[in-house]
PDB file of C-alpha atoms in Angstrom:
ATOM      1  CA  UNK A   1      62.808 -37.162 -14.275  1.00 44.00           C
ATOM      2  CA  UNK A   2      59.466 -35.653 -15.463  1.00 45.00           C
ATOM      3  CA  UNK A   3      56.603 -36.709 -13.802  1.00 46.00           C
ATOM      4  CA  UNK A   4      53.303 -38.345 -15.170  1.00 46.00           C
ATOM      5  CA  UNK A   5      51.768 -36.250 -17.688  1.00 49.00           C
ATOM      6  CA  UNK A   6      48.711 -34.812 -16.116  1.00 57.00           C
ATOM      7  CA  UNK A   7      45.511 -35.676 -17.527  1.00 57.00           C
ATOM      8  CA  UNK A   8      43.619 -32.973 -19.014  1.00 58.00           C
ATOM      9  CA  UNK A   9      40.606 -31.803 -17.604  1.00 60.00           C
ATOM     10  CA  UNK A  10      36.718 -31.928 -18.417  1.00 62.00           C
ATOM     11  CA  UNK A  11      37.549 -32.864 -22.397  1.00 63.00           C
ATOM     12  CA  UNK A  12      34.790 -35.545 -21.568  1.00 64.00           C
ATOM     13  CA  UNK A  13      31.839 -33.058 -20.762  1.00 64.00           C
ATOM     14  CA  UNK A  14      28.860 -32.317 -22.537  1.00 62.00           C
ATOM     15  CA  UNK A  15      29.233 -28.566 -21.498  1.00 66.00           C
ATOM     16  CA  UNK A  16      32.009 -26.820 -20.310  1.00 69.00           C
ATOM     17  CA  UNK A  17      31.862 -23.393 -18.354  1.00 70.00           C
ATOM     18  CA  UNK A  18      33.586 -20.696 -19.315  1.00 66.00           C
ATOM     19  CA  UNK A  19      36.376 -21.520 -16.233  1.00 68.00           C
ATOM     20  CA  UNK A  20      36.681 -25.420 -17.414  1.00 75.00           C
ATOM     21  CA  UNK A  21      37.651 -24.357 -21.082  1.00 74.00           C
ATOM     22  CA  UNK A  22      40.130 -21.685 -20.159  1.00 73.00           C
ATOM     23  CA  UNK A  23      41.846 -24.515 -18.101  1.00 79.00           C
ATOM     24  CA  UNK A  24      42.089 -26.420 -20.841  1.00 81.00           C
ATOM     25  CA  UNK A  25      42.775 -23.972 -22.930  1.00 79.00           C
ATOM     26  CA  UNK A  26      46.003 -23.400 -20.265  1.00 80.00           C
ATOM     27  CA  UNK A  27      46.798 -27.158 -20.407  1.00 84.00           C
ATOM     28  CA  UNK A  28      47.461 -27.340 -23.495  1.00 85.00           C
ATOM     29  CA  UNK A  29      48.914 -24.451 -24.827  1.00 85.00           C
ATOM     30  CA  UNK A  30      51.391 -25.618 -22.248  1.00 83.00           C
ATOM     31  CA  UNK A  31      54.025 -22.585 -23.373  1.00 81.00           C
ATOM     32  CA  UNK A  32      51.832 -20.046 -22.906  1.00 75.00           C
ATOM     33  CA  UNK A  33      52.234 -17.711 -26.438  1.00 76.00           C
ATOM     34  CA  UNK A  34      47.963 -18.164 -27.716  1.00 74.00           C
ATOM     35  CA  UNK A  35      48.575 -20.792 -29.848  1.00 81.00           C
ATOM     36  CA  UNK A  36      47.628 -25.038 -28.978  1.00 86.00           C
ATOM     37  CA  UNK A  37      50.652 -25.999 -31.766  1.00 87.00           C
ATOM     38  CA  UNK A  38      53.352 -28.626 -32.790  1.00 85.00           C
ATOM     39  CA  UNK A  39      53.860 -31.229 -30.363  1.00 87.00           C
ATOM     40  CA  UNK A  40      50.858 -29.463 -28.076  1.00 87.00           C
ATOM     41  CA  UNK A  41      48.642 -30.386 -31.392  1.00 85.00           C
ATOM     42  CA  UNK A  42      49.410 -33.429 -31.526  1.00 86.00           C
ATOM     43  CA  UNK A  43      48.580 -33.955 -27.734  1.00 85.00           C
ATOM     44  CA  UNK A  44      45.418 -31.929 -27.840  1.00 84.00           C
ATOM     45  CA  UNK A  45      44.634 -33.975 -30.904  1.00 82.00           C
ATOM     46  CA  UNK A  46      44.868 -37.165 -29.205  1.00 83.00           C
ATOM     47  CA  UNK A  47      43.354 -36.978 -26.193  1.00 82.00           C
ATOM     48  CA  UNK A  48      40.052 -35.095 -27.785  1.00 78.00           C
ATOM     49  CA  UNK A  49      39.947 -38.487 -30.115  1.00 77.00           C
ATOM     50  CA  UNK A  50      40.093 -40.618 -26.947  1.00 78.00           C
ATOM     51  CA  UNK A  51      37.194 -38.957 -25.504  1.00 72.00           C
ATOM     52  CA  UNK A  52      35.563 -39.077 -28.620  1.00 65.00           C
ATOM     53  CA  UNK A  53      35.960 -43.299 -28.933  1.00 69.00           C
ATOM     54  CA  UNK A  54      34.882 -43.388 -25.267  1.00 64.00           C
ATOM     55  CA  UNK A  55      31.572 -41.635 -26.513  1.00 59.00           C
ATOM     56  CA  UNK A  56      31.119 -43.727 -29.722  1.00 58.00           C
ATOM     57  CA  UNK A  57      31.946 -40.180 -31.834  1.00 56.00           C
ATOM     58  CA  UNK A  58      34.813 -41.057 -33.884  1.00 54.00           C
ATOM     59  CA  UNK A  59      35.312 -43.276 -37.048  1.00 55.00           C
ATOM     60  CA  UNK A  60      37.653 -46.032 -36.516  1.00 58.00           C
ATOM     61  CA  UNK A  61      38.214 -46.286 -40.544  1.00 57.00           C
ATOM     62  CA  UNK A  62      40.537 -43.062 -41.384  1.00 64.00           C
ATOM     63  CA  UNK A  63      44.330 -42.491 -39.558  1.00 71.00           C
ATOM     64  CA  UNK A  64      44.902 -40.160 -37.161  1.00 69.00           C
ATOM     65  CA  UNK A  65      46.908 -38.377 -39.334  1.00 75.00           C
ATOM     66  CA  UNK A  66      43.883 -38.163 -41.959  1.00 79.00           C
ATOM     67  CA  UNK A  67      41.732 -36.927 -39.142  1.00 76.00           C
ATOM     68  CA  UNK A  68      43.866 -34.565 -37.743  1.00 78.00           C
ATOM     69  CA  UNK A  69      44.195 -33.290 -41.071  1.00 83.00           C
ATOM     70  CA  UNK A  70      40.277 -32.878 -41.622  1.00 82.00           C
ATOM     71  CA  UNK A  71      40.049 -31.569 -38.497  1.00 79.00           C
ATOM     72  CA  UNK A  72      42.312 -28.071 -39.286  1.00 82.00           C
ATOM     73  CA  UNK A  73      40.886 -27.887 -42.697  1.00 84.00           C
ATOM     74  CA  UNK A  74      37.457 -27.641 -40.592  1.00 81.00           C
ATOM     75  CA  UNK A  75      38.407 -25.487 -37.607  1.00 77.00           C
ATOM     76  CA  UNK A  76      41.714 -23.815 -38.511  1.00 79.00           C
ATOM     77  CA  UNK A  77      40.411 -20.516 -40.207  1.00 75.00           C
ATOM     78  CA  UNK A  78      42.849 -18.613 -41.123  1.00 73.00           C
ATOM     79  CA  UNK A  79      45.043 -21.983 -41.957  1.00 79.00           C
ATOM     80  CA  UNK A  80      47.849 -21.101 -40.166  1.00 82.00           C
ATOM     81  CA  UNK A  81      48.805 -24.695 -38.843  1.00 85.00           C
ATOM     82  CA  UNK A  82      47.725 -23.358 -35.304  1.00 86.00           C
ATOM     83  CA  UNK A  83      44.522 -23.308 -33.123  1.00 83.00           C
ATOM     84  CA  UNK A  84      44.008 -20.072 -31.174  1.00 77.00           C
ATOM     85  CA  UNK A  85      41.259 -19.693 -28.784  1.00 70.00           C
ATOM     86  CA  UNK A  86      38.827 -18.289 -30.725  1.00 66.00           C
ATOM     87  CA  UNK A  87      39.063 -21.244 -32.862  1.00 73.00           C
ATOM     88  CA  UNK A  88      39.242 -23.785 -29.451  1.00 75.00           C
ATOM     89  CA  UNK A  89      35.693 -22.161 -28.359  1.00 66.00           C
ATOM     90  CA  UNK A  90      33.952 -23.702 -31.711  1.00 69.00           C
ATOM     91  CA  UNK A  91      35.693 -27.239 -31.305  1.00 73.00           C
ATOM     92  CA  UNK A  92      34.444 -27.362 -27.860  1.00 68.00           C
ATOM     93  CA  UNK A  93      31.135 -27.455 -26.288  1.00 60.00           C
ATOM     94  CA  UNK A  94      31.606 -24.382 -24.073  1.00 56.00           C
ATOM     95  CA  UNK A  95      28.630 -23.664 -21.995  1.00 53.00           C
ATOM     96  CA  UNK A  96      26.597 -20.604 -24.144  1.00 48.00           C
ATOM     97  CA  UNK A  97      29.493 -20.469 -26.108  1.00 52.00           C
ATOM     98  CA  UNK A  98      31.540 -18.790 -24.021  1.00 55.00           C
ATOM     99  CA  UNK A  99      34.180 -16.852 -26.783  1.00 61.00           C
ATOM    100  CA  UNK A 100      31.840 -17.547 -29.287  1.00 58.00           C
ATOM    101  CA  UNK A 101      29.041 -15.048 -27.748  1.00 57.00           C
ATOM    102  CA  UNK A 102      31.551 -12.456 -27.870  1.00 62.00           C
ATOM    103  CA  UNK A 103      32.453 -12.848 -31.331  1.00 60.00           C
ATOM    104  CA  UNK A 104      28.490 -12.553 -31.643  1.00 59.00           C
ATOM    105  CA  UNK A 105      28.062  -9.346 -29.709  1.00 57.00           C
ATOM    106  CA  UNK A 106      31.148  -7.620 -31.837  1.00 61.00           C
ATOM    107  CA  UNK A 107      29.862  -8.222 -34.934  1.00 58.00           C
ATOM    108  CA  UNK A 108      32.881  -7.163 -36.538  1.00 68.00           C
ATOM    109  CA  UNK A 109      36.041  -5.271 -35.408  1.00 72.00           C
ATOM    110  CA  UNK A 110      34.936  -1.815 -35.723  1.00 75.00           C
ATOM    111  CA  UNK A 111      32.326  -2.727 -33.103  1.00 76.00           C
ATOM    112  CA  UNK A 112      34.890  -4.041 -30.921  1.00 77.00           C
ATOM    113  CA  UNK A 113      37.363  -0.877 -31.641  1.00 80.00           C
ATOM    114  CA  UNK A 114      34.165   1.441 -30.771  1.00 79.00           C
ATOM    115  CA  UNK A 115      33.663  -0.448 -27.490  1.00 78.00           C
ATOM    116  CA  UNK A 116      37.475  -0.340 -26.492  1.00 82.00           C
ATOM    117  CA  UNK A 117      37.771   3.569 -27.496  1.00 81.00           C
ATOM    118  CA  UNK A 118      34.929   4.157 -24.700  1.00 84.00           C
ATOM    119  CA  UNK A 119      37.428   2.251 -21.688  1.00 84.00           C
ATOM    120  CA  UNK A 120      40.686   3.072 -23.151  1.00 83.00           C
ATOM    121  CA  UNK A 121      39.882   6.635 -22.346  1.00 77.00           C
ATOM    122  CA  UNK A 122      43.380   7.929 -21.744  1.00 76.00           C
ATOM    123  CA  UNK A 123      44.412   6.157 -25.379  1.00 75.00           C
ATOM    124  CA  UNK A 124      47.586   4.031 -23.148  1.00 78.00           C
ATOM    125  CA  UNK A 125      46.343   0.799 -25.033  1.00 79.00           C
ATOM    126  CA  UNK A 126      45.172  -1.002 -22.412  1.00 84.00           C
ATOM    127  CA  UNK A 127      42.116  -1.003 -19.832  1.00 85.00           C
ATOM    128  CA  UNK A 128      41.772  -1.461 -16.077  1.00 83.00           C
ATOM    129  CA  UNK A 129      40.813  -4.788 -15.118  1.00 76.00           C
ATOM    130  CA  UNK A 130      38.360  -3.121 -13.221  1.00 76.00           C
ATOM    131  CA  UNK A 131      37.177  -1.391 -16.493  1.00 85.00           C
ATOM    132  CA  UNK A 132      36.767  -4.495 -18.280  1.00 85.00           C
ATOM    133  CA  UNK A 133      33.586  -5.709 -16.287  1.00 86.00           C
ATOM    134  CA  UNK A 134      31.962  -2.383 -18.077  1.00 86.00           C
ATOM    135  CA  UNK A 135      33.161  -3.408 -21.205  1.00 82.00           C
ATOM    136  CA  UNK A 136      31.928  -6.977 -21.674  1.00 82.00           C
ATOM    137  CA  UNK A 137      28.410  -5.645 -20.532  1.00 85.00           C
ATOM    138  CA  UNK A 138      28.488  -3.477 -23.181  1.00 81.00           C
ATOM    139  CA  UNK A 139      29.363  -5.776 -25.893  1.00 76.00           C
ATOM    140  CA  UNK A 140      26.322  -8.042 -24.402  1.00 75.00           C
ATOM    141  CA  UNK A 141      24.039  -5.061 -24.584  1.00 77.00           C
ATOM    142  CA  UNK A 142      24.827  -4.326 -28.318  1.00 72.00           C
ATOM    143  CA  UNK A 143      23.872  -8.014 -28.874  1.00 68.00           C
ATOM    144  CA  UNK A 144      20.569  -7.716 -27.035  1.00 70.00           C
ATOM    145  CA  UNK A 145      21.629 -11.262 -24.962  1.00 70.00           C
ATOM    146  CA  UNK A 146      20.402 -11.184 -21.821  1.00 72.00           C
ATOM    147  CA  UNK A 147      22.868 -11.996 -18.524  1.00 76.00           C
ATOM    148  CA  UNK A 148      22.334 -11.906 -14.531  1.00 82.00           C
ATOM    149  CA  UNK A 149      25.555 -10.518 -12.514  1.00 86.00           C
ATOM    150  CA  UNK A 150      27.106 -13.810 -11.392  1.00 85.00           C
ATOM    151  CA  UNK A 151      27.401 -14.736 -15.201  1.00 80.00           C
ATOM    152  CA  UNK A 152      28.926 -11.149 -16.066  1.00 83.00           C
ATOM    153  CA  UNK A 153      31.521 -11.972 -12.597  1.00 84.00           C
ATOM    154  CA  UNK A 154      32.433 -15.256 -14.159  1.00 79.00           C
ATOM    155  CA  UNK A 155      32.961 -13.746 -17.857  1.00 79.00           C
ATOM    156  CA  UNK A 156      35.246 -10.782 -16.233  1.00 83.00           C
ATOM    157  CA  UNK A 157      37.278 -13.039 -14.116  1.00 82.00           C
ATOM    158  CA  UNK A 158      37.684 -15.768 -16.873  1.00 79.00           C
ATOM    159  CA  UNK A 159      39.070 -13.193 -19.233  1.00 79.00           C
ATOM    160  CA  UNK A 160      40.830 -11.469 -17.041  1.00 81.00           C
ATOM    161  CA  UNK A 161      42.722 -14.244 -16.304  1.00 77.00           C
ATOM    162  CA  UNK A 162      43.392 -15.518 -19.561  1.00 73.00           C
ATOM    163  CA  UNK A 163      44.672 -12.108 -20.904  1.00 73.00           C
ATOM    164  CA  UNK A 164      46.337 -10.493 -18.094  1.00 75.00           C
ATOM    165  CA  UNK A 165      49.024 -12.958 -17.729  1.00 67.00           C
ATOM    166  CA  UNK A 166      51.437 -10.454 -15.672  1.00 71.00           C
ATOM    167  CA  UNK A 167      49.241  -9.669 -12.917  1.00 76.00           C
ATOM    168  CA  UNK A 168      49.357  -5.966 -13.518  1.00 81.00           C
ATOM    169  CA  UNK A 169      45.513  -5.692 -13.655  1.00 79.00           C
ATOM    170  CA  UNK A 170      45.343  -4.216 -17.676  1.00 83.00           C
ATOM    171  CA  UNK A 171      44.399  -5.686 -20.445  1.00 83.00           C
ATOM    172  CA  UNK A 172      46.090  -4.866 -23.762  1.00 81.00           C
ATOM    173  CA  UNK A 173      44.498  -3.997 -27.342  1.00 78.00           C
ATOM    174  CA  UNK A 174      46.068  -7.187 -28.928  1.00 71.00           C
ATOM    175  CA  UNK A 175      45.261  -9.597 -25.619  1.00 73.00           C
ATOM    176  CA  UNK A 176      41.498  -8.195 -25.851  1.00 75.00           C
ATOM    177  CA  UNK A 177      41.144  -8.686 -29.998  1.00 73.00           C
ATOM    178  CA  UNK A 178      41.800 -12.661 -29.286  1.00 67.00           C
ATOM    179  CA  UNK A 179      37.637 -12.280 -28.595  1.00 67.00           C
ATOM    180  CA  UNK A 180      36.940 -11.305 -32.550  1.00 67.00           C
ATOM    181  CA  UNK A 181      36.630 -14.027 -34.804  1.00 61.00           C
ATOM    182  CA  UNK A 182      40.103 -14.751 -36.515  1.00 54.00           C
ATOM    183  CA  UNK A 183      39.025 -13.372 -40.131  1.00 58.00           C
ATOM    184  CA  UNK A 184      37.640 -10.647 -38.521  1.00 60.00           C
ATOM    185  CA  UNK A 185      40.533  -9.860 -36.235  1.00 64.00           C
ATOM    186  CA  UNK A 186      42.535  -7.197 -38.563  1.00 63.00           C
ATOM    187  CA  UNK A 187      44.803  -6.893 -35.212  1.00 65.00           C
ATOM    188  CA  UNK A 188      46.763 -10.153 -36.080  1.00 62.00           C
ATOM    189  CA  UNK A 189      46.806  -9.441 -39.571  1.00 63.00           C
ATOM    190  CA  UNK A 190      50.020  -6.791 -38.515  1.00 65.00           C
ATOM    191  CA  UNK A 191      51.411  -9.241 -35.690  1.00 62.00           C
ATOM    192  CA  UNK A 192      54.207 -10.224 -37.824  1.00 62.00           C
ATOM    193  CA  UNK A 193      54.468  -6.449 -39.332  1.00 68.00           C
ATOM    194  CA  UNK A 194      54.617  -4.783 -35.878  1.00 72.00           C
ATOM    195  CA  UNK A 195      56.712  -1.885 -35.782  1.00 80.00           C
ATOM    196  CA  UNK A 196      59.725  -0.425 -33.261  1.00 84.00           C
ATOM    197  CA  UNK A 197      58.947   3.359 -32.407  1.00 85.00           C
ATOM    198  CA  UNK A 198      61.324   4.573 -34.378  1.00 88.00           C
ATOM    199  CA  UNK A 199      60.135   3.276 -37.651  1.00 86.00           C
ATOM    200  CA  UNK A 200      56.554   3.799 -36.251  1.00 86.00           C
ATOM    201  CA  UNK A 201      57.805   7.789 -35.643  1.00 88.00           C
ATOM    202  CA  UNK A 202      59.461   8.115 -38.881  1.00 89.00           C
ATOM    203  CA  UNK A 203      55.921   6.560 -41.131  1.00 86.00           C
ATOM    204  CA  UNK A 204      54.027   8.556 -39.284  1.00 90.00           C
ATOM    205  CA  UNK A 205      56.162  11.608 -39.768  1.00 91.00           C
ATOM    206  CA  UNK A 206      55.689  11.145 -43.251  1.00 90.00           C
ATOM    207  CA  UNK A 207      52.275  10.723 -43.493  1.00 88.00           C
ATOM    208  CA  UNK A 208      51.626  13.639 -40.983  1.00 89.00           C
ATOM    209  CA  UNK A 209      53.236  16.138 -43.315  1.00 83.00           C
ATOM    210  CA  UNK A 210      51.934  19.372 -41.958  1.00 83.00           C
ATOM    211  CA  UNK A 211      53.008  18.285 -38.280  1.00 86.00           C
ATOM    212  CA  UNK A 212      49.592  18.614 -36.548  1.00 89.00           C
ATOM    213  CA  UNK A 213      49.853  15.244 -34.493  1.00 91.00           C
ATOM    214  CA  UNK A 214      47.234  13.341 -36.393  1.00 92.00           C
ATOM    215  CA  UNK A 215      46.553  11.698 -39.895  1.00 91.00           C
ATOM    216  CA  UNK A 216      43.053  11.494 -41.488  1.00 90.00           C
ATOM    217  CA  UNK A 217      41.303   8.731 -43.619  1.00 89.00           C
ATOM    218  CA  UNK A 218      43.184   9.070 -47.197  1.00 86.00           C
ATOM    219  CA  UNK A 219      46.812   9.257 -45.222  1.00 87.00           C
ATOM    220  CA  UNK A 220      45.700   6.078 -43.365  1.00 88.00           C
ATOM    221  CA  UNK A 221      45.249   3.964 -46.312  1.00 85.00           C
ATOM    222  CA  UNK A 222      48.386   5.088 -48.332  1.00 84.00           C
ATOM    223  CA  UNK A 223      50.486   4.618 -44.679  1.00 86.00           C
ATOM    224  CA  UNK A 224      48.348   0.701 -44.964  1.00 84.00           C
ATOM    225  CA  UNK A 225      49.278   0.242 -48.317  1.00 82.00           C
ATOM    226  CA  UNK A 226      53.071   1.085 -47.869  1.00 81.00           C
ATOM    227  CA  UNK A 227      53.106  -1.352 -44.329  1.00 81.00           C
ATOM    228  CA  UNK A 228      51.937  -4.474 -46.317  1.00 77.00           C
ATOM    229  CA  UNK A 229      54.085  -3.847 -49.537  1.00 75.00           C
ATOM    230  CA  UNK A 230      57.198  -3.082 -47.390  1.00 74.00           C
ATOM    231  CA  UNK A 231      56.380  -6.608 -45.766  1.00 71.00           C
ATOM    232  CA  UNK A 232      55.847  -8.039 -49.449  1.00 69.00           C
ATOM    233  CA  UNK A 233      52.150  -8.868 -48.479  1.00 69.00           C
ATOM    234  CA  UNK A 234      49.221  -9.458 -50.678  1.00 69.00           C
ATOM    235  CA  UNK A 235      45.860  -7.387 -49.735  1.00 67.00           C
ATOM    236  CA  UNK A 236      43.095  -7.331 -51.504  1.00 70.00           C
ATOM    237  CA  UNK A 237      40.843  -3.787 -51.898  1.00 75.00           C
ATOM    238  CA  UNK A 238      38.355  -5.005 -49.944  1.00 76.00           C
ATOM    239  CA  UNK A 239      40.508  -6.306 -46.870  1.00 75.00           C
ATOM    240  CA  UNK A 240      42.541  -2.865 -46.949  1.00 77.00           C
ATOM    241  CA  UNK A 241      38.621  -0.724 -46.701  1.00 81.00           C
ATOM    242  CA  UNK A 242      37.960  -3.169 -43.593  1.00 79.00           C
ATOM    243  CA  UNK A 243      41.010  -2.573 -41.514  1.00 80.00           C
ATOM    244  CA  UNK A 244      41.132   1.353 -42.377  1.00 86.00           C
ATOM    245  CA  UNK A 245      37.662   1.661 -41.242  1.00 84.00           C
ATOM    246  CA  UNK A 246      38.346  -0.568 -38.300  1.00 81.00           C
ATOM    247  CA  UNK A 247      41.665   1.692 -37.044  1.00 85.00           C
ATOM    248  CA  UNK A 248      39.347   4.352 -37.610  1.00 87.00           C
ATOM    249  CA  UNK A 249      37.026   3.612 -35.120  1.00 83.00           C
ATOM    250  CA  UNK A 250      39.771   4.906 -33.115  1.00 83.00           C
ATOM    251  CA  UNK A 251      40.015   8.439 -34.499  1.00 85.00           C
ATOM    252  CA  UNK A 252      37.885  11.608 -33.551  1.00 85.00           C
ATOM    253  CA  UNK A 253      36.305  13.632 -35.563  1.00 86.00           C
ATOM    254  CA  UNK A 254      38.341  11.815 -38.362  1.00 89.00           C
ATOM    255  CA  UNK A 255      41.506  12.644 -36.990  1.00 90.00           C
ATOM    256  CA  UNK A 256      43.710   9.439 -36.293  1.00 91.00           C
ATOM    257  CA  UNK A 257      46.275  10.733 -33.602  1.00 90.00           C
ATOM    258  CA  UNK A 258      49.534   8.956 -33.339  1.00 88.00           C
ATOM    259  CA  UNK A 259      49.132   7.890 -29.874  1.00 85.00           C
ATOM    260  CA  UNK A 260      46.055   5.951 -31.589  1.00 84.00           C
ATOM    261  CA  UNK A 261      47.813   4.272 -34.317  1.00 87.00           C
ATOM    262  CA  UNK A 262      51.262   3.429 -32.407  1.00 86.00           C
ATOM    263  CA  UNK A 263      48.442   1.243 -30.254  1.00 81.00           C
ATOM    264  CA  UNK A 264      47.802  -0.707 -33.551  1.00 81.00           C
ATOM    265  CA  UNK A 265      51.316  -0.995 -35.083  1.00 82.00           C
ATOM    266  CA  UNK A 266      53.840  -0.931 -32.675  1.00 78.00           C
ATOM    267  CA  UNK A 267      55.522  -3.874 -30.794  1.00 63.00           C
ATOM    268  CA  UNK A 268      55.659  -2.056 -27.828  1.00 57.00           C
ATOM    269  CA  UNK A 269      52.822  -0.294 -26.499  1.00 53.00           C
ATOM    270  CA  UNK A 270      53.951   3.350 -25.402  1.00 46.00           C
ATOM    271  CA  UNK A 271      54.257   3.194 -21.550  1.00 44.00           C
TER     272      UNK A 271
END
């Protein structure tokens, strides 16, 4: 027989650190895929209204059903039924904002590809955990916000143990992108477009017509294009410009290599 369920943690501070919201975070999205949905809602739902009676910050007059609806037409962004972390870190009082002065610092995602080109320096998709602690000084540079280096330690290890849930000490692309703001994360816009290598191998083929191993701005956006109408989705002009020039942060000198793009659209990250 299950046990008691456990009660979650800290939802009653005024603050939290960056280490009490990733454990709640953990607690709720109790399976573990980046999403707090269905029945872990509901539960996350629940308990953040009893805290909220306890305090005197709730309205006793609408249902919970009403509120719970009010409260994902308010925090759900990209109104996809689910809350991911990005979205946790504004419901939340986490201590500076935690996520949320990330999402600052990369003002959009080309800032955050630029900063990930500079670690990912042998283009495998991922970076060293021991990379990472370069990396998230960086993006706080670029945003001019001041840190010491026990703040920095905590930021590192609190991300790093969100994101590298196998132990093997690298982050991946994807993992990392969970730090953008959801409309501004292009990055999920392909999660449920992700290629295999083979189709990735045979697009890029045909894009790459004169075989030299990369693809340059014009071939990118017809190789976009064909992705979202083979997956009978809508994109609008502008959304298209924004993820080209995003991927493109990637590229050198213009030239997109495959190794590059197969980071972006494949399921599988080549090993």
């Amino acid at each position: 027989m299950a046990g008691p369920q456990q009660q979650p943690p800290y939802l009653h501070l005024a603050e939290l650190t960056a280490s009490q919201f990733l454990e709640i975070w953990k607690h709720f999205d109790a399976d573990g895929n980046g999403y707090i949905e269905g029945k872990e809602l509901e539960n996350f739902f629940q308990e953040l209204e009893k805290t909220r009676k306890v305090s005197g910050m709730t309205s006793k007059s609408d249902s919970l059903g009403e509120k719970m609806k009010a409260f994902m037409q308010k925090y759900d962004k990209n109104s996809d039924g689910k809350i991911e972390m990005a979205e946790l870190a504004q419901i939340l009082p986490t201590e500076e904002n935690f996520l949320l002065c990330f999402r600052q610092h990369v003002g959009s995602s080309t800032e955050f590809m630029e900063a990930w080109r500079k670690y990912d320096t042998d283009r495998s998709g991922y970076i060293e955990a021991n990379e990472l602690k370069g990396f998230l000084s960086d993006l706080l540079k670029k945003a001019n916000r001041p840190y010491d280096e026990p703040k920095l330690q905590e930021y590192t290890q609190t991300i790093l143990r969100m994101f590298d849930l196998n132990g093997d000490g690298k982050l991946g692309l994807s993992e990392m992108s969970r730090l953008l703001p959801v409309q501004e994360n292009f990055l999920l816009k392909f999660q449920g477009m992700k290629l295999t290598s083979e189709e990735f191998n045979a697009i890029f083929t045909f894009y790459d017509k004169d075989g030299s191993g990369y693809i340059d701005e014009n071939e990118l956006d017809a190789l976009l294009k064909d992705l979202y109408e083979k997956n009978k989705k809508e994109m609008n002009i502008q959304e298209l410009t924004n993820y080209r020039k995003s991927v493109m942060s990637l590229a050198e000198a213009g030239k997109l290599y495959r190794k590059d793009l197969e980071i972006v659209l494949c399921s599988e990250t080549p090993l």
